[in-house]
Amino acid sequence: MLNNIDINQMNRLMEENKDAKQIITQLLENHHTSVSMIAHEIRNPLTLVSSSLQIIEAQHPEVKEFHNWSQTMEDVRFMCDLLNELSSFNNSSTLHHSVFSIEKLLKNIAVSFAISLDAADSHIEFSSKIIPGMGDFTGDKIKLEEVFLNLLQNAKDAVGAEGRISLSAERRNDTIIICCQDNGCGIPEDQIETIFDPFVTYKENGTGLGLSSAKRITEAHGGTIQAESSSESGTVFTVTLPV
């Protein structure tokens, strides 16, 4: 994976040398295609394996008692999730633009998240404050929805069985500011610097691609995402998007 220094050096080289720019662009396109093909070729047969195991389990419930059966099922599910997230991460910088109401999008996300909490009989307290008048927004609606749902899911994991989560959004001049806040356990200071790095995760069974993908999607829109956290007040993720 490229770090920020590598990317800056590569961008500088591309600006200074047109031939280098053409070669690097082609290499990046080939890398993008290769990752997509590998993920696709592995995911399809793995999905069939997962389906077959589920059928076996449904037809022969006694297999649940087999040694390591549950661990095998969990490992297969994790691999499927990892390949799905890898594919999403690989395509996170490729946007399909449309003009839409980001205010409506955020309100729909808030309602859907609240319904999911109710359906799970959760004791988590959720609130949202979407300030009207944000106007039309040009961007990738589906990918931005992934970003906000990812932040809400992370907040849900952080607060556990009980806690408070809030989603707020407003427009300040030509910038949309979205905040997702929770009063959970917080992120240790030595970890918060790396939470957006690919494949870095501090959650059990985490892939380490969710926040990294969220960062790439946000930056592809010309925006920023940052986190502030403490064990006393919890965590707040702030996403800024230029209109």
PDB file of C-alpha atoms in Angstrom:
ATOM      1  CA  MET A   1       0.000   0.000   0.000  1.00  0.00           C
ATOM      2  CA  LEU A   2       1.212   3.511  -0.763  1.00  0.00           C
ATOM      3  CA  ASN A   3       1.661   5.887   2.150  1.00  0.00           C
ATOM      4  CA  ASN A   4       1.221   9.673   1.988  1.00  0.00           C
ATOM      5  CA  ILE A   5       4.937  10.278   1.293  1.00  0.00           C
ATOM      6  CA  ASP A   6       4.916   7.810  -1.620  1.00  0.00           C
ATOM      7  CA  ILE A   7       1.783   9.436  -3.072  1.00  0.00           C
ATOM      8  CA  ASN A   8       3.241  12.959  -2.789  1.00  0.00           C
ATOM      9  CA  GLN A   9       6.469  11.881  -4.483  1.00  0.00           C
ATOM     10  CA  MET A  10       4.532  10.103  -7.219  1.00  0.00           C
ATOM     11  CA  ASN A  11       2.322  13.144  -7.835  1.00  0.00           C
ATOM     12  CA  ARG A  12       5.372  15.405  -8.011  1.00  0.00           C
ATOM     13  CA  LEU A  13       7.028  13.104 -10.535  1.00  0.00           C
ATOM     14  CA  MET A  14       3.851  13.018 -12.638  1.00  0.00           C
ATOM     15  CA  GLU A  15       3.716  16.825 -12.673  1.00  0.00           C
ATOM     16  CA  GLU A  16       7.367  17.171 -13.714  1.00  0.00           C
ATOM     17  CA  ASN A  17       7.529  14.441 -16.357  1.00  0.00           C
ATOM     18  CA  LYS A  18       4.748  13.754 -18.873  1.00  0.00           C
ATOM     19  CA  ASP A  19       6.207  10.361 -19.849  1.00  0.00           C
ATOM     20  CA  ALA A  20       6.350   9.328 -16.197  1.00  0.00           C
ATOM     21  CA  LYS A  21       2.772  10.489 -15.748  1.00  0.00           C
ATOM     22  CA  GLN A  22       1.595   8.267 -18.602  1.00  0.00           C
ATOM     23  CA  ILE A  23       3.496   5.232 -17.283  1.00  0.00           C
ATOM     24  CA  ILE A  24       2.334   5.694 -13.667  1.00  0.00           C
ATOM     25  CA  THR A  25      -1.272   6.250 -14.760  1.00  0.00           C
ATOM     26  CA  GLN A  26      -1.184   3.012 -16.764  1.00  0.00           C
ATOM     27  CA  LEU A  27       0.365   1.112 -13.839  1.00  0.00           C
ATOM     28  CA  LEU A  28      -2.339   2.382 -11.475  1.00  0.00           C
ATOM     29  CA  GLU A  29      -5.066   1.393 -13.938  1.00  0.00           C
ATOM     30  CA  ASN A  30      -3.541  -2.083 -14.315  1.00  0.00           C
ATOM     31  CA  HIS A  31      -3.292  -2.425 -10.514  1.00  0.00           C
ATOM     32  CA  HIS A  32      -6.932  -1.369 -10.121  1.00  0.00           C
ATOM     33  CA  THR A  33      -8.053  -3.904 -12.739  1.00  0.00           C
ATOM     34  CA  SER A  34      -5.933  -6.706 -11.246  1.00  0.00           C
ATOM     35  CA  VAL A  35      -7.318  -6.231  -7.737  1.00  0.00           C
ATOM     36  CA  SER A  36     -10.881  -6.178  -9.064  1.00  0.00           C
ATOM     37  CA  MET A  37     -10.344  -9.348 -11.108  1.00  0.00           C
ATOM     38  CA  ILE A  38      -8.687 -11.241  -8.242  1.00  0.00           C
ATOM     39  CA  ALA A  39     -11.424 -10.254  -5.782  1.00  0.00           C
ATOM     40  CA  HIS A  40     -14.097 -11.230  -8.301  1.00  0.00           C
ATOM     41  CA  GLU A  41     -12.529 -14.591  -9.163  1.00  0.00           C
ATOM     42  CA  ILE A  42     -12.148 -15.558  -5.495  1.00  0.00           C
ATOM     43  CA  ARG A  43     -15.475 -14.174  -4.293  1.00  0.00           C
ATOM     44  CA  ASN A  44     -17.661 -16.136  -6.717  1.00  0.00           C
ATOM     45  CA  PRO A  45     -16.511 -19.680  -5.784  1.00  0.00           C
ATOM     46  CA  LEU A  46     -16.266 -18.689  -2.122  1.00  0.00           C
ATOM     47  CA  THR A  47     -19.895 -17.539  -2.219  1.00  0.00           C
ATOM     48  CA  LEU A  48     -20.869 -20.934  -3.634  1.00  0.00           C
ATOM     49  CA  VAL A  49     -18.948 -22.665  -0.840  1.00  0.00           C
ATOM     50  CA  SER A  50     -20.730 -20.498   1.734  1.00  0.00           C
ATOM     51  CA  SER A  51     -24.123 -21.311   0.212  1.00  0.00           C
ATOM     52  CA  SER A  52     -23.343 -25.043   0.150  1.00  0.00           C
ATOM     53  CA  LEU A  53     -22.319 -25.003   3.797  1.00  0.00           C
ATOM     54  CA  GLN A  54     -25.536 -23.206   4.735  1.00  0.00           C
ATOM     55  CA  ILE A  55     -27.594 -25.810   2.846  1.00  0.00           C
ATOM     56  CA  ILE A  56     -25.732 -28.634   4.596  1.00  0.00           C
ATOM     57  CA  GLU A  57     -26.382 -26.977   7.943  1.00  0.00           C
ATOM     58  CA  ALA A  58     -30.084 -26.533   7.166  1.00  0.00           C
ATOM     59  CA  GLN A  59     -30.526 -30.137   6.012  1.00  0.00           C
ATOM     60  CA  HIS A  60     -28.316 -31.672   8.686  1.00  0.00           C
ATOM     61  CA  PRO A  61     -28.522 -29.542  11.879  1.00  0.00           C
ATOM     62  CA  GLU A  62     -26.338 -32.053  13.685  1.00  0.00           C
ATOM     63  CA  VAL A  63     -23.263 -30.666  11.887  1.00  0.00           C
ATOM     64  CA  LYS A  64     -23.436 -27.708  14.256  1.00  0.00           C
ATOM     65  CA  GLU A  65     -22.072 -30.065  16.881  1.00  0.00           C
ATOM     66  CA  PHE A  66     -19.065 -30.987  14.749  1.00  0.00           C
ATOM     67  CA  HIS A  67     -15.689 -29.820  16.006  1.00  0.00           C
ATOM     68  CA  ASN A  68     -14.727 -26.423  14.480  1.00  0.00           C
ATOM     69  CA  TRP A  69     -17.932 -26.216  12.378  1.00  0.00           C
ATOM     70  CA  SER A  70     -18.969 -22.847  13.781  1.00  0.00           C
ATOM     71  CA  GLN A  71     -15.422 -21.508  13.383  1.00  0.00           C
ATOM     72  CA  THR A  72     -15.353 -22.676   9.761  1.00  0.00           C
ATOM     73  CA  MET A  73     -18.649 -20.923   9.026  1.00  0.00           C
ATOM     74  CA  GLU A  74     -17.382 -17.763  10.695  1.00  0.00           C
ATOM     75  CA  ASP A  75     -14.135 -17.856   8.707  1.00  0.00           C
ATOM     76  CA  VAL A  76     -16.008 -18.249   5.414  1.00  0.00           C
ATOM     77  CA  ARG A  77     -18.303 -15.342   6.262  1.00  0.00           C
ATOM     78  CA  PHE A  78     -15.290 -13.214   7.169  1.00  0.00           C
ATOM     79  CA  MET A  79     -13.594 -13.990   3.848  1.00  0.00           C
ATOM     80  CA  CYS A  80     -16.757 -13.075   1.928  1.00  0.00           C
ATOM     81  CA  ASP A  81     -17.012  -9.795   3.843  1.00  0.00           C
ATOM     82  CA  LEU A  82     -13.324  -9.076   3.301  1.00  0.00           C
ATOM     83  CA  LEU A  83     -13.559  -9.586  -0.459  1.00  0.00           C
ATOM     84  CA  ASN A  84     -16.664  -7.401  -0.649  1.00  0.00           C
ATOM     85  CA  GLU A  85     -14.916  -4.630   1.283  1.00  0.00           C
ATOM     86  CA  LEU A  86     -11.730  -5.038  -0.752  1.00  0.00           C
ATOM     87  CA  SER A  87     -13.738  -4.566  -3.938  1.00  0.00           C
ATOM     88  CA  SER A  88     -15.457  -1.502  -2.457  1.00  0.00           C
ATOM     89  CA  PHE A  89     -12.117  -0.097  -1.267  1.00  0.00           C
ATOM     90  CA  ASN A  90     -10.522  -0.646  -4.667  1.00  0.00           C
ATOM     91  CA  ASN A  91     -13.339   1.279  -6.343  1.00  0.00           C
ATOM     92  CA  SER A  92     -13.772   3.922  -3.647  1.00  0.00           C
ATOM     93  CA  SER A  93     -12.024   6.661  -5.641  1.00  0.00           C
ATOM     94  CA  THR A  94     -14.115   6.060  -8.763  1.00  0.00           C
ATOM     95  CA  LEU A  95     -17.214   8.243  -8.523  1.00  0.00           C
ATOM     96  CA  HIS A  96     -20.472   8.155 -10.462  1.00  0.00           C
ATOM     97  CA  HIS A  97     -21.778  11.680 -10.139  1.00  0.00           C
ATOM     98  CA  SER A  98     -25.361  12.812  -9.947  1.00  0.00           C
ATOM     99  CA  VAL A  99     -27.170  15.827  -8.519  1.00  0.00           C
ATOM    100  CA  PHE A 100     -29.200  15.066  -5.404  1.00  0.00           C
ATOM    101  CA  SER A 101     -30.367  16.456  -2.077  1.00  0.00           C
ATOM    102  CA  ILE A 102     -27.759  15.520   0.521  1.00  0.00           C
ATOM    103  CA  GLU A 103     -30.218  16.712   3.170  1.00  0.00           C
ATOM    104  CA  LYS A 104     -32.732  14.092   2.059  1.00  0.00           C
ATOM    105  CA  LEU A 105     -30.014  11.430   1.827  1.00  0.00           C
ATOM    106  CA  LEU A 106     -28.897  12.049   5.414  1.00  0.00           C
ATOM    107  CA  LYS A 107     -32.476  12.079   6.713  1.00  0.00           C
ATOM    108  CA  ASN A 108     -33.170   8.737   4.998  1.00  0.00           C
ATOM    109  CA  ILE A 109     -29.982   7.271   6.484  1.00  0.00           C
ATOM    110  CA  ALA A 110     -30.972   8.499   9.953  1.00  0.00           C
ATOM    111  CA  VAL A 111     -34.442   6.964   9.665  1.00  0.00           C
ATOM    112  CA  SER A 112     -33.068   3.642   8.381  1.00  0.00           C
ATOM    113  CA  PHE A 113     -30.509   3.476  11.183  1.00  0.00           C
ATOM    114  CA  ALA A 114     -33.150   4.254  13.818  1.00  0.00           C
ATOM    115  CA  ILE A 115     -35.406   1.526  12.407  1.00  0.00           C
ATOM    116  CA  SER A 116     -32.543  -0.991  12.515  1.00  0.00           C
ATOM    117  CA  LEU A 117     -31.986  -0.186  16.205  1.00  0.00           C
ATOM    118  CA  ASP A 118     -35.684  -0.657  16.947  1.00  0.00           C
ATOM    119  CA  ALA A 119     -35.784  -3.928  15.011  1.00  0.00           C
ATOM    120  CA  ALA A 120     -32.875  -5.231  17.077  1.00  0.00           C
ATOM    121  CA  ASP A 121     -34.636  -4.151  20.284  1.00  0.00           C
ATOM    122  CA  SER A 122     -31.605  -2.011  21.057  1.00  0.00           C
ATOM    123  CA  HIS A 123     -31.312   0.239  24.099  1.00  0.00           C
ATOM    124  CA  ILE A 124     -29.070   2.664  22.205  1.00  0.00           C
ATOM    125  CA  GLU A 125     -30.365   6.239  22.189  1.00  0.00           C
ATOM    126  CA  PHE A 126     -30.105   7.751  18.702  1.00  0.00           C
ATOM    127  CA  SER A 127     -30.797  11.330  17.649  1.00  0.00           C
ATOM    128  CA  SER A 128     -30.292  13.301  14.447  1.00  0.00           C
ATOM    129  CA  LYS A 129     -30.254  16.990  13.597  1.00  0.00           C
ATOM    130  CA  ILE A 130     -30.148  17.682   9.861  1.00  0.00           C
ATOM    131  CA  ILE A 131     -30.342  21.443   9.298  1.00  0.00           C
ATOM    132  CA  PRO A 132     -32.535  22.218   6.224  1.00  0.00           C
ATOM    133  CA  GLY A 133     -31.466  24.378   3.317  1.00  0.00           C
ATOM    134  CA  MET A 134     -28.317  22.554   2.218  1.00  0.00           C
ATOM    135  CA  GLY A 135     -29.321  22.724  -1.440  1.00  0.00           C
ATOM    136  CA  ASP A 136     -28.364  20.383  -4.270  1.00  0.00           C
ATOM    137  CA  PHE A 137     -25.142  18.409  -4.089  1.00  0.00           C
ATOM    138  CA  THR A 138     -23.104  16.856  -6.890  1.00  0.00           C
ATOM    139  CA  GLY A 139     -21.389  13.597  -5.993  1.00  0.00           C
ATOM    140  CA  ASP A 140     -21.675   9.831  -5.746  1.00  0.00           C
ATOM    141  CA  LYS A 141     -24.835   9.244  -3.724  1.00  0.00           C
ATOM    142  CA  ILE A 142     -24.277   5.517  -3.128  1.00  0.00           C
ATOM    143  CA  LYS A 143     -20.657   5.876  -2.013  1.00  0.00           C
ATOM    144  CA  LEU A 144     -21.460   8.740   0.350  1.00  0.00           C
ATOM    145  CA  GLU A 145     -24.229   6.628   1.854  1.00  0.00           C
ATOM    146  CA  GLU A 146     -21.587   3.922   2.481  1.00  0.00           C
ATOM    147  CA  VAL A 147     -19.455   6.462   4.349  1.00  0.00           C
ATOM    148  CA  PHE A 148     -22.210   7.603   6.716  1.00  0.00           C
ATOM    149  CA  LEU A 149     -23.574   4.113   7.356  1.00  0.00           C
ATOM    150  CA  ASN A 150     -20.039   2.940   8.137  1.00  0.00           C
ATOM    151  CA  LEU A 151     -19.589   5.729  10.693  1.00  0.00           C
ATOM    152  CA  LEU A 152     -22.942   4.943  12.320  1.00  0.00           C
ATOM    153  CA  GLN A 153     -22.127   1.234  12.484  1.00  0.00           C
ATOM    154  CA  ASN A 154     -18.760   1.996  14.079  1.00  0.00           C
ATOM    155  CA  ALA A 155     -20.523   4.196  16.627  1.00  0.00           C
ATOM    156  CA  LYS A 156     -22.945   1.359  17.358  1.00  0.00           C
ATOM    157  CA  ASP A 157     -20.047  -1.038  17.948  1.00  0.00           C
ATOM    158  CA  ALA A 158     -18.366   1.506  20.220  1.00  0.00           C
ATOM    159  CA  VAL A 159     -21.320   2.111  22.570  1.00  0.00           C
ATOM    160  CA  GLY A 160     -22.187  -1.566  23.009  1.00  0.00           C
ATOM    161  CA  ALA A 161     -25.590  -2.550  24.382  1.00  0.00           C
ATOM    162  CA  GLU A 162     -26.415   0.917  25.662  1.00  0.00           C
ATOM    163  CA  GLY A 163     -25.222   4.404  24.853  1.00  0.00           C
ATOM    164  CA  ARG A 164     -25.927   7.499  22.790  1.00  0.00           C
ATOM    165  CA  ILE A 165     -25.284   8.197  19.110  1.00  0.00           C
ATOM    166  CA  SER A 166     -26.019  11.406  17.250  1.00  0.00           C
ATOM    167  CA  LEU A 167     -25.854  12.412  13.597  1.00  0.00           C
ATOM    168  CA  SER A 168     -25.822  16.095  12.685  1.00  0.00           C
ATOM    169  CA  ALA A 169     -25.344  18.025   9.467  1.00  0.00           C
ATOM    170  CA  GLU A 170     -25.359  21.641   8.351  1.00  0.00           C
ATOM    171  CA  ARG A 171     -24.112  23.877   5.573  1.00  0.00           C
ATOM    172  CA  ARG A 172     -21.621  26.634   6.330  1.00  0.00           C
ATOM    173  CA  ASN A 173     -21.117  28.834   3.275  1.00  0.00           C
ATOM    174  CA  ASP A 174     -19.946  26.389   0.567  1.00  0.00           C
ATOM    175  CA  THR A 175     -19.188  23.454   2.862  1.00  0.00           C
ATOM    176  CA  ILE A 176     -21.376  20.639   4.161  1.00  0.00           C
ATOM    177  CA  ILE A 177     -20.335  19.471   7.649  1.00  0.00           C
ATOM    178  CA  ILE A 178     -21.540  16.087   8.935  1.00  0.00           C
ATOM    179  CA  CYS A 179     -20.758  14.854  12.433  1.00  0.00           C
ATOM    180  CA  CYS A 180     -21.302  11.371  13.842  1.00  0.00           C
ATOM    181  CA  GLN A 181     -20.798  11.272  17.597  1.00  0.00           C
ATOM    182  CA  ASP A 182     -21.018   8.549  20.236  1.00  0.00           C
ATOM    183  CA  ASN A 183     -20.348   8.298  23.958  1.00  0.00           C
ATOM    184  CA  GLY A 184     -18.621   4.936  23.679  1.00  0.00           C
ATOM    185  CA  CYS A 185     -15.281   3.716  24.929  1.00  0.00           C
ATOM    186  CA  GLY A 186     -13.275   6.095  22.752  1.00  0.00           C
ATOM    187  CA  ILE A 187     -10.215   5.432  20.606  1.00  0.00           C
ATOM    188  CA  PRO A 188      -6.817   5.317  22.378  1.00  0.00           C
ATOM    189  CA  GLU A 189      -4.439   8.120  21.430  1.00  0.00           C
ATOM    190  CA  ASP A 190      -1.846   5.685  20.067  1.00  0.00           C
ATOM    191  CA  GLN A 191      -4.425   4.182  17.688  1.00  0.00           C
ATOM    192  CA  ILE A 192      -6.288   7.210  16.350  1.00  0.00           C
ATOM    193  CA  GLU A 193      -3.424   8.158  14.002  1.00  0.00           C
ATOM    194  CA  THR A 194      -3.736   4.860  12.099  1.00  0.00           C
ATOM    195  CA  ILE A 195      -7.496   4.167  12.042  1.00  0.00           C
ATOM    196  CA  PHE A 196      -7.767   5.358   8.421  1.00  0.00           C
ATOM    197  CA  ASP A 197      -4.883   3.164   7.197  1.00  0.00           C
ATOM    198  CA  PRO A 198      -5.867   0.168   5.014  1.00  0.00           C
ATOM    199  CA  PHE A 199      -5.997  -3.212   6.788  1.00  0.00           C
ATOM    200  CA  VAL A 200      -5.441  -1.613  10.196  1.00  0.00           C
ATOM    201  CA  THR A 201      -8.203  -2.632  12.599  1.00  0.00           C
ATOM    202  CA  TYR A 202      -8.638  -2.778  16.339  1.00  0.00           C
ATOM    203  CA  LYS A 203     -12.009  -4.545  16.223  1.00  0.00           C
ATOM    204  CA  GLU A 204     -12.469  -8.274  16.498  1.00  0.00           C
ATOM    205  CA  ASN A 205     -13.219  -9.721  13.049  1.00  0.00           C
ATOM    206  CA  GLY A 206     -12.666  -6.295  11.489  1.00  0.00           C
ATOM    207  CA  THR A 207     -11.193  -6.025   7.985  1.00  0.00           C
ATOM    208  CA  GLY A 208      -9.543  -2.638   8.416  1.00  0.00           C
ATOM    209  CA  LEU A 209     -11.029  -1.333   5.173  1.00  0.00           C
ATOM    210  CA  GLY A 210     -14.204   0.452   6.289  1.00  0.00           C
ATOM    211  CA  LEU A 211     -12.686   3.712   7.522  1.00  0.00           C
ATOM    212  CA  SER A 212      -9.952   3.633   4.895  1.00  0.00           C
ATOM    213  CA  SER A 213     -12.600   3.357   2.186  1.00  0.00           C
ATOM    214  CA  ALA A 214     -14.604   6.159   3.839  1.00  0.00           C
ATOM    215  CA  LYS A 215     -11.510   8.379   3.725  1.00  0.00           C
ATOM    216  CA  ARG A 216     -10.851   7.650   0.062  1.00  0.00           C
ATOM    217  CA  ILE A 217     -14.476   8.317  -0.899  1.00  0.00           C
ATOM    218  CA  THR A 218     -14.550  11.575   1.062  1.00  0.00           C
ATOM    219  CA  GLU A 219     -11.266  12.793  -0.421  1.00  0.00           C
ATOM    220  CA  ALA A 220     -12.417  11.810  -3.928  1.00  0.00           C
ATOM    221  CA  HIS A 221     -15.243  14.330  -3.353  1.00  0.00           C
ATOM    222  CA  GLY A 222     -12.652  16.953  -2.390  1.00  0.00           C
ATOM    223  CA  GLY A 223     -13.575  16.664   1.283  1.00  0.00           C
ATOM    224  CA  THR A 224     -11.965  15.634   4.540  1.00  0.00           C
ATOM    225  CA  ILE A 225     -12.706  13.211   7.367  1.00  0.00           C
ATOM    226  CA  GLN A 226     -11.183  13.356  10.832  1.00  0.00           C
ATOM    227  CA  ALA A 227     -11.733  11.821  14.247  1.00  0.00           C
ATOM    228  CA  GLU A 228     -11.497  13.200  17.764  1.00  0.00           C
ATOM    229  CA  SER A 229     -11.806  10.864  20.726  1.00  0.00           C
ATOM    230  CA  SER A 230     -11.360  10.460  24.453  1.00  0.00           C
ATOM    231  CA  SER A 231     -12.339   7.819  26.989  1.00  0.00           C
ATOM    232  CA  GLU A 232     -14.486  10.384  28.833  1.00  0.00           C
ATOM    233  CA  SER A 233     -16.526  11.935  26.000  1.00  0.00           C
ATOM    234  CA  GLY A 234     -16.432   9.226  23.322  1.00  0.00           C
ATOM    235  CA  THR A 235     -15.693   9.780  19.645  1.00  0.00           C
ATOM    236  CA  VAL A 236     -16.806  12.217  16.970  1.00  0.00           C
ATOM    237  CA  PHE A 237     -16.104  11.771  13.260  1.00  0.00           C
ATOM    238  CA  THR A 238     -16.401  14.940  11.183  1.00  0.00           C
ATOM    239  CA  VAL A 239     -16.848  14.836   7.414  1.00  0.00           C
ATOM    240  CA  THR A 240     -16.585  18.035   5.364  1.00  0.00           C
ATOM    241  CA  LEU A 241     -17.725  18.163   1.752  1.00  0.00           C
ATOM    242  CA  PRO A 242     -17.370  21.154  -0.577  1.00  0.00           C
ATOM    243  CA  VAL A 243     -20.520  22.156  -2.451  1.00  0.00           C
TER     244      VAL A 243
END
